Amino acid sequence: MPELPEVETVRAGLARRVLGRTVADVEVVHPRSVRRQAGGAQELRGRLRGRMFGAAVRRGKYLWLTVSEPGEEDPPAEAMLAHLGMSGQLLVQEPPGARRRVGELEDLMHPAPVMAVDDHGPVDLTAARSPAVTAESPATTAHLRARITFDDGGQLWFVDQRTFGHLMVVETAPTDDGAPAGRGSDAAVLPAPVAHIARDLLDPALDRPTLVRRTGRRATEINRALLDQSVVSGVGNISADEALWRARLHGARRTELLRPPRLRELYDAATEVMRDALAAGGTSFDALYVDVDGAAGYFARSLNAYGRAGLPCRRCGTPIRREQFMNRGSFSCPRCQRRPPRR
DNA sequence: AAAGGGACCTGGCTGC
DNA sequence: TGCAGCCAGGTCCCTT
């Protein structure tokens, strides 16, 4: 389930592998994957063919590649926006026998270390990285939703089992504050559909005092505020549970009753969760999430709350509980994270 | 206006 | 054994 760390891993991969490449053709296999594109598959294709990918930028769980005419001097005014939803992947396929690209060589020579933390402390899992799920595997080809072919024969595949994700080409507009739009960007422009998405916890331009103030002004449960992408972006169900566990807060605590120092602690905890997961290459539990080369992340091994119902809390040994929240599971320690009194 | 709940989607798992 | 039903969750949209 891609959350911010997984999307950042994908963004970094795209930055190494597809920037400067020109689109020769686009094939949309499943119309639902382009449902948000006005004009549908035809429009997407028309707006990508013959054009070149520029910067790879991410804000929260949204990711985009700027799009421009080859040789164009002006800053790109359009972008291909992608959201991976629950199960989306962006996979780069090089043509058989092609010379390895610089970014690919770097990946092979200096594979990113994969670290995790289990019951016995930090573990280096780099050597244990699973064999890449190749794009030719039946499961991947069965869920291929769109294929972008470059003029050099390489391809970018959008694979998405549950089709919650989508692709679209949209106009960009200046950001509110004029600061870079997000991770990976020098440009202060945002794709229109991302305008309501707040900065995320790994964004250097995030204004934390304002975030804390705004959160305290809301009248809702802290769990809801964490998951609300217009407050702060990038937090999903997994990282929300993990951040609340680290901060020893129950998700049903009311935002308006939490004091600023407590909110600061919570956001600091959430930031640590993001950084740890990113260092591990993603939080996925299964083969659904993979980076641009198809390698799964290992952060799942260091989860403290999420998915651990009945298992002992790593702090106090009390069995982790599972509660129903917003039609989904929420995991917490009954002792470290006391449920607030009913109002 | 802000908050809350349902819909969307597919594959894996559970229980009868 | 087979199948129905439940569960997973990010985001949008509708209702209150």
PDB file of C-alpha atoms in Angstrom, chain A residues 167-284:
ATOM      1  CA  LEU A 167      -2.724   8.942 -14.596  1.00  0.00           C
ATOM      2  CA  MET A 168      -3.494  12.298 -16.182  1.00  0.00           C
ATOM      3  CA  VAL A 169      -1.779  15.148 -18.007  1.00  0.00           C
ATOM      4  CA  VAL A 170      -2.713  18.527 -16.577  1.00  0.00           C
ATOM      5  CA  GLU A 171      -1.759  22.187 -16.502  1.00  0.00           C
ATOM      6  CA  THR A 172       0.387  23.491 -13.681  1.00  0.00           C
ATOM      7  CA  ALA A 173      -0.110  26.739 -11.731  1.00  0.00           C
ATOM      8  CA  PRO A 174       2.095  28.675  -9.301  1.00  0.00           C
ATOM      9  CA  THR A 175       2.145  27.476  -5.677  1.00  0.00           C
ATOM     10  CA  ASP A 176       0.530  29.644  -2.997  1.00  0.00           C
ATOM     11  CA  ASP A 177       3.768  30.475  -1.230  1.00  0.00           C
ATOM     12  CA  GLY A 178       6.111  30.526  -4.204  1.00  0.00           C
ATOM     13  CA  ALA A 179       8.334  27.861  -2.615  1.00  0.00           C
ATOM     14  CA  PRO A 180       9.302  24.710  -4.560  1.00  0.00           C
ATOM     15  CA  ALA A 181       6.240  22.562  -5.120  1.00  0.00           C
ATOM     16  CA  GLY A 182       7.545  19.463  -3.355  1.00  0.00           C
ATOM     17  CA  ARG A 183      10.296  16.887  -3.146  1.00  0.00           C
ATOM     18  CA  GLY A 184      12.431  16.767  -6.242  1.00  0.00           C
ATOM     19  CA  SER A 185      11.397  20.154  -7.525  1.00  0.00           C
ATOM     20  CA  ASP A 186      13.002  23.523  -8.096  1.00  0.00           C
ATOM     21  CA  ALA A 187       9.849  24.865  -9.698  1.00  0.00           C
ATOM     22  CA  ALA A 188       7.151  26.660  -7.721  1.00  0.00           C
ATOM     23  CA  VAL A 189       4.332  25.186  -9.773  1.00  0.00           C
ATOM     24  CA  LEU A 190       1.695  22.601  -8.907  1.00  0.00           C
ATOM     25  CA  PRO A 191      -0.570  20.474 -11.096  1.00  0.00           C
ATOM     26  CA  ALA A 192      -4.124  21.765 -10.674  1.00  0.00           C
ATOM     27  CA  PRO A 193      -5.541  18.595  -9.023  1.00  0.00           C
ATOM     28  CA  VAL A 194      -2.847  18.831  -6.323  1.00  0.00           C
ATOM     29  CA  ALA A 195      -3.689  22.396  -5.327  1.00  0.00           C
ATOM     30  CA  HIS A 196      -5.633  21.256  -2.242  1.00  0.00           C
ATOM     31  CA  ILE A 197      -2.938  18.813  -1.064  1.00  0.00           C
ATOM     32  CA  ALA A 198      -0.943  20.193   1.866  1.00  0.00           C
ATOM     33  CA  ARG A 199       2.837  19.954   2.072  1.00  0.00           C
ATOM     34  CA  ASP A 200       4.111  16.732   3.565  1.00  0.00           C
ATOM     35  CA  LEU A 201       6.324  16.014   6.561  1.00  0.00           C
ATOM     36  CA  LEU A 202       9.456  15.525   4.457  1.00  0.00           C
ATOM     37  CA  ASP A 203       8.995  18.836   2.618  1.00  0.00           C
ATOM     38  CA  PRO A 204      11.684  21.347   3.654  1.00  0.00           C
ATOM     39  CA  ALA A 205       9.207  24.164   2.949  1.00  0.00           C
ATOM     40  CA  LEU A 206       6.617  22.774   5.384  1.00  0.00           C
ATOM     41  CA  ASP A 207       5.647  25.407   7.959  1.00  0.00           C
ATOM     42  CA  ARG A 208       5.415  23.321  11.150  1.00  0.00           C
ATOM     43  CA  PRO A 209       4.192  26.023  13.573  1.00  0.00           C
ATOM     44  CA  THR A 210       1.316  26.755  11.202  1.00  0.00           C
ATOM     45  CA  LEU A 211       0.565  23.035  10.867  1.00  0.00           C
ATOM     46  CA  VAL A 212       0.365  22.673  14.655  1.00  0.00           C
ATOM     47  CA  ARG A 213      -1.855  25.769  14.945  1.00  0.00           C
ATOM     48  CA  ARG A 214      -4.167  24.617  12.174  1.00  0.00           C
ATOM     49  CA  THR A 215      -4.484  21.129  13.654  1.00  0.00           C
ATOM     50  CA  GLY A 216      -5.398  22.560  17.057  1.00  0.00           C
ATOM     51  CA  ARG A 217      -8.098  24.670  15.470  1.00  0.00           C
ATOM     52  CA  ARG A 218      -9.863  21.626  14.054  1.00  0.00           C
ATOM     53  CA  ALA A 219     -12.670  19.857  15.851  1.00  0.00           C
ATOM     54  CA  THR A 220     -12.156  16.207  15.046  1.00  0.00           C
ATOM     55  CA  GLU A 221     -10.283  13.099  16.112  1.00  0.00           C
ATOM     56  CA  ILE A 222      -6.500  13.247  15.700  1.00  0.00           C
ATOM     57  CA  ASN A 223      -6.563  10.097  13.585  1.00  0.00           C
ATOM     58  CA  ARG A 224      -8.812  11.824  11.061  1.00  0.00           C
ATOM     59  CA  ALA A 225      -6.642  14.937  11.019  1.00  0.00           C
ATOM     60  CA  LEU A 226      -3.541  12.823  10.337  1.00  0.00           C
ATOM     61  CA  LEU A 227      -5.225  11.163   7.372  1.00  0.00           C
ATOM     62  CA  ASP A 228      -6.653  14.411   5.985  1.00  0.00           C
ATOM     63  CA  GLN A 229      -4.351  15.299   3.085  1.00  0.00           C
ATOM     64  CA  SER A 230      -5.400  18.947   3.189  1.00  0.00           C
ATOM     65  CA  VAL A 231      -3.956  19.304   6.716  1.00  0.00           C
ATOM     66  CA  VAL A 232      -0.674  17.501   6.110  1.00  0.00           C
ATOM     67  CA  SER A 233      -0.118  15.061   3.271  1.00  0.00           C
ATOM     68  CA  GLY A 234       1.550  11.693   2.886  1.00  0.00           C
ATOM     69  CA  VAL A 235       0.212  10.037   6.032  1.00  0.00           C
ATOM     70  CA  GLY A 236      -1.737   6.828   5.429  1.00  0.00           C
ATOM     71  CA  ASN A 237      -3.350   4.276   7.698  1.00  0.00           C
ATOM     72  CA  ILE A 238      -0.065   2.513   8.455  1.00  0.00           C
ATOM     73  CA  SER A 239       2.022   5.565   9.283  1.00  0.00           C
ATOM     74  CA  ALA A 240      -0.851   7.113  11.274  1.00  0.00           C
ATOM     75  CA  ASP A 241      -1.006   4.055  13.534  1.00  0.00           C
ATOM     76  CA  GLU A 242       2.779   4.000  13.857  1.00  0.00           C
ATOM     77  CA  ALA A 243       3.048   7.718  14.640  1.00  0.00           C
ATOM     78  CA  LEU A 244       0.285   7.512  17.258  1.00  0.00           C
ATOM     79  CA  TRP A 245       2.006   4.522  18.872  1.00  0.00           C
ATOM     80  CA  ARG A 246       5.338   6.354  19.029  1.00  0.00           C
ATOM     81  CA  ALA A 247       3.670   9.447  20.492  1.00  0.00           C
ATOM     82  CA  ARG A 248       1.593   7.322  22.907  1.00  0.00           C
ATOM     83  CA  LEU A 249      -1.655   8.858  21.727  1.00  0.00           C
ATOM     84  CA  HIS A 250      -4.958   7.162  20.959  1.00  0.00           C
ATOM     85  CA  GLY A 251      -6.348   8.129  17.564  1.00  0.00           C
ATOM     86  CA  ALA A 252      -9.696   9.120  19.046  1.00  0.00           C
ATOM     87  CA  ARG A 253      -8.138  12.006  21.011  1.00  0.00           C
ATOM     88  CA  ARG A 254      -9.764  15.300  20.052  1.00  0.00           C
ATOM     89  CA  THR A 255      -7.536  17.719  18.156  1.00  0.00           C
ATOM     90  CA  GLU A 256      -8.934  20.725  20.015  1.00  0.00           C
ATOM     91  CA  LEU A 257      -7.952  19.168  23.358  1.00  0.00           C
ATOM     92  CA  LEU A 258      -4.341  18.420  22.412  1.00  0.00           C
ATOM     93  CA  ARG A 259      -1.860  21.121  23.392  1.00  0.00           C
ATOM     94  CA  PRO A 260       0.725  22.385  20.869  1.00  0.00           C
ATOM     95  CA  PRO A 261       3.698  20.558  22.481  1.00  0.00           C
ATOM     96  CA  ARG A 262       1.806  17.272  22.220  1.00  0.00           C
ATOM     97  CA  LEU A 263       0.917  17.931  18.577  1.00  0.00           C
ATOM     98  CA  ARG A 264       4.548  18.797  17.888  1.00  0.00           C
ATOM     99  CA  GLU A 265       5.587  15.453  19.396  1.00  0.00           C
ATOM    100  CA  LEU A 266       3.078  13.654  17.242  1.00  0.00           C
ATOM    101  CA  TYR A 267       4.227  15.308  14.017  1.00  0.00           C
ATOM    102  CA  ASP A 268       7.855  14.682  14.983  1.00  0.00           C
ATOM    103  CA  ALA A 269       6.973  11.008  15.488  1.00  0.00           C
ATOM    104  CA  ALA A 270       5.185  10.882  12.138  1.00  0.00           C
ATOM    105  CA  THR A 271       8.229  12.458  10.466  1.00  0.00           C
ATOM    106  CA  GLU A 272      10.478   9.794  11.997  1.00  0.00           C
ATOM    107  CA  VAL A 273       8.145   7.070  10.740  1.00  0.00           C
ATOM    108  CA  MET A 274       8.414   8.519   7.226  1.00  0.00           C
ATOM    109  CA  ARG A 275      12.213   8.786   7.388  1.00  0.00           C
ATOM    110  CA  ASP A 276      12.643   5.245   8.744  1.00  0.00           C
ATOM    111  CA  ALA A 277      10.329   3.794   6.127  1.00  0.00           C
ATOM    112  CA  LEU A 278      12.064   5.722   3.362  1.00  0.00           C
ATOM    113  CA  ALA A 279      15.454   4.454   4.561  1.00  0.00           C
ATOM    114  CA  ALA A 280      14.053   0.926   4.294  1.00  0.00           C
ATOM    115  CA  GLY A 281      12.770   1.530   0.777  1.00  0.00           C
ATOM    116  CA  GLY A 282       9.062   1.372   1.584  1.00  0.00           C
ATOM    117  CA  THR A 283       6.598  -0.135   4.028  1.00  0.00           C
ATOM    118  CA  SER A 284       4.973  -2.834   1.977  1.00  0.00           C
TER     119      SER A 284
END
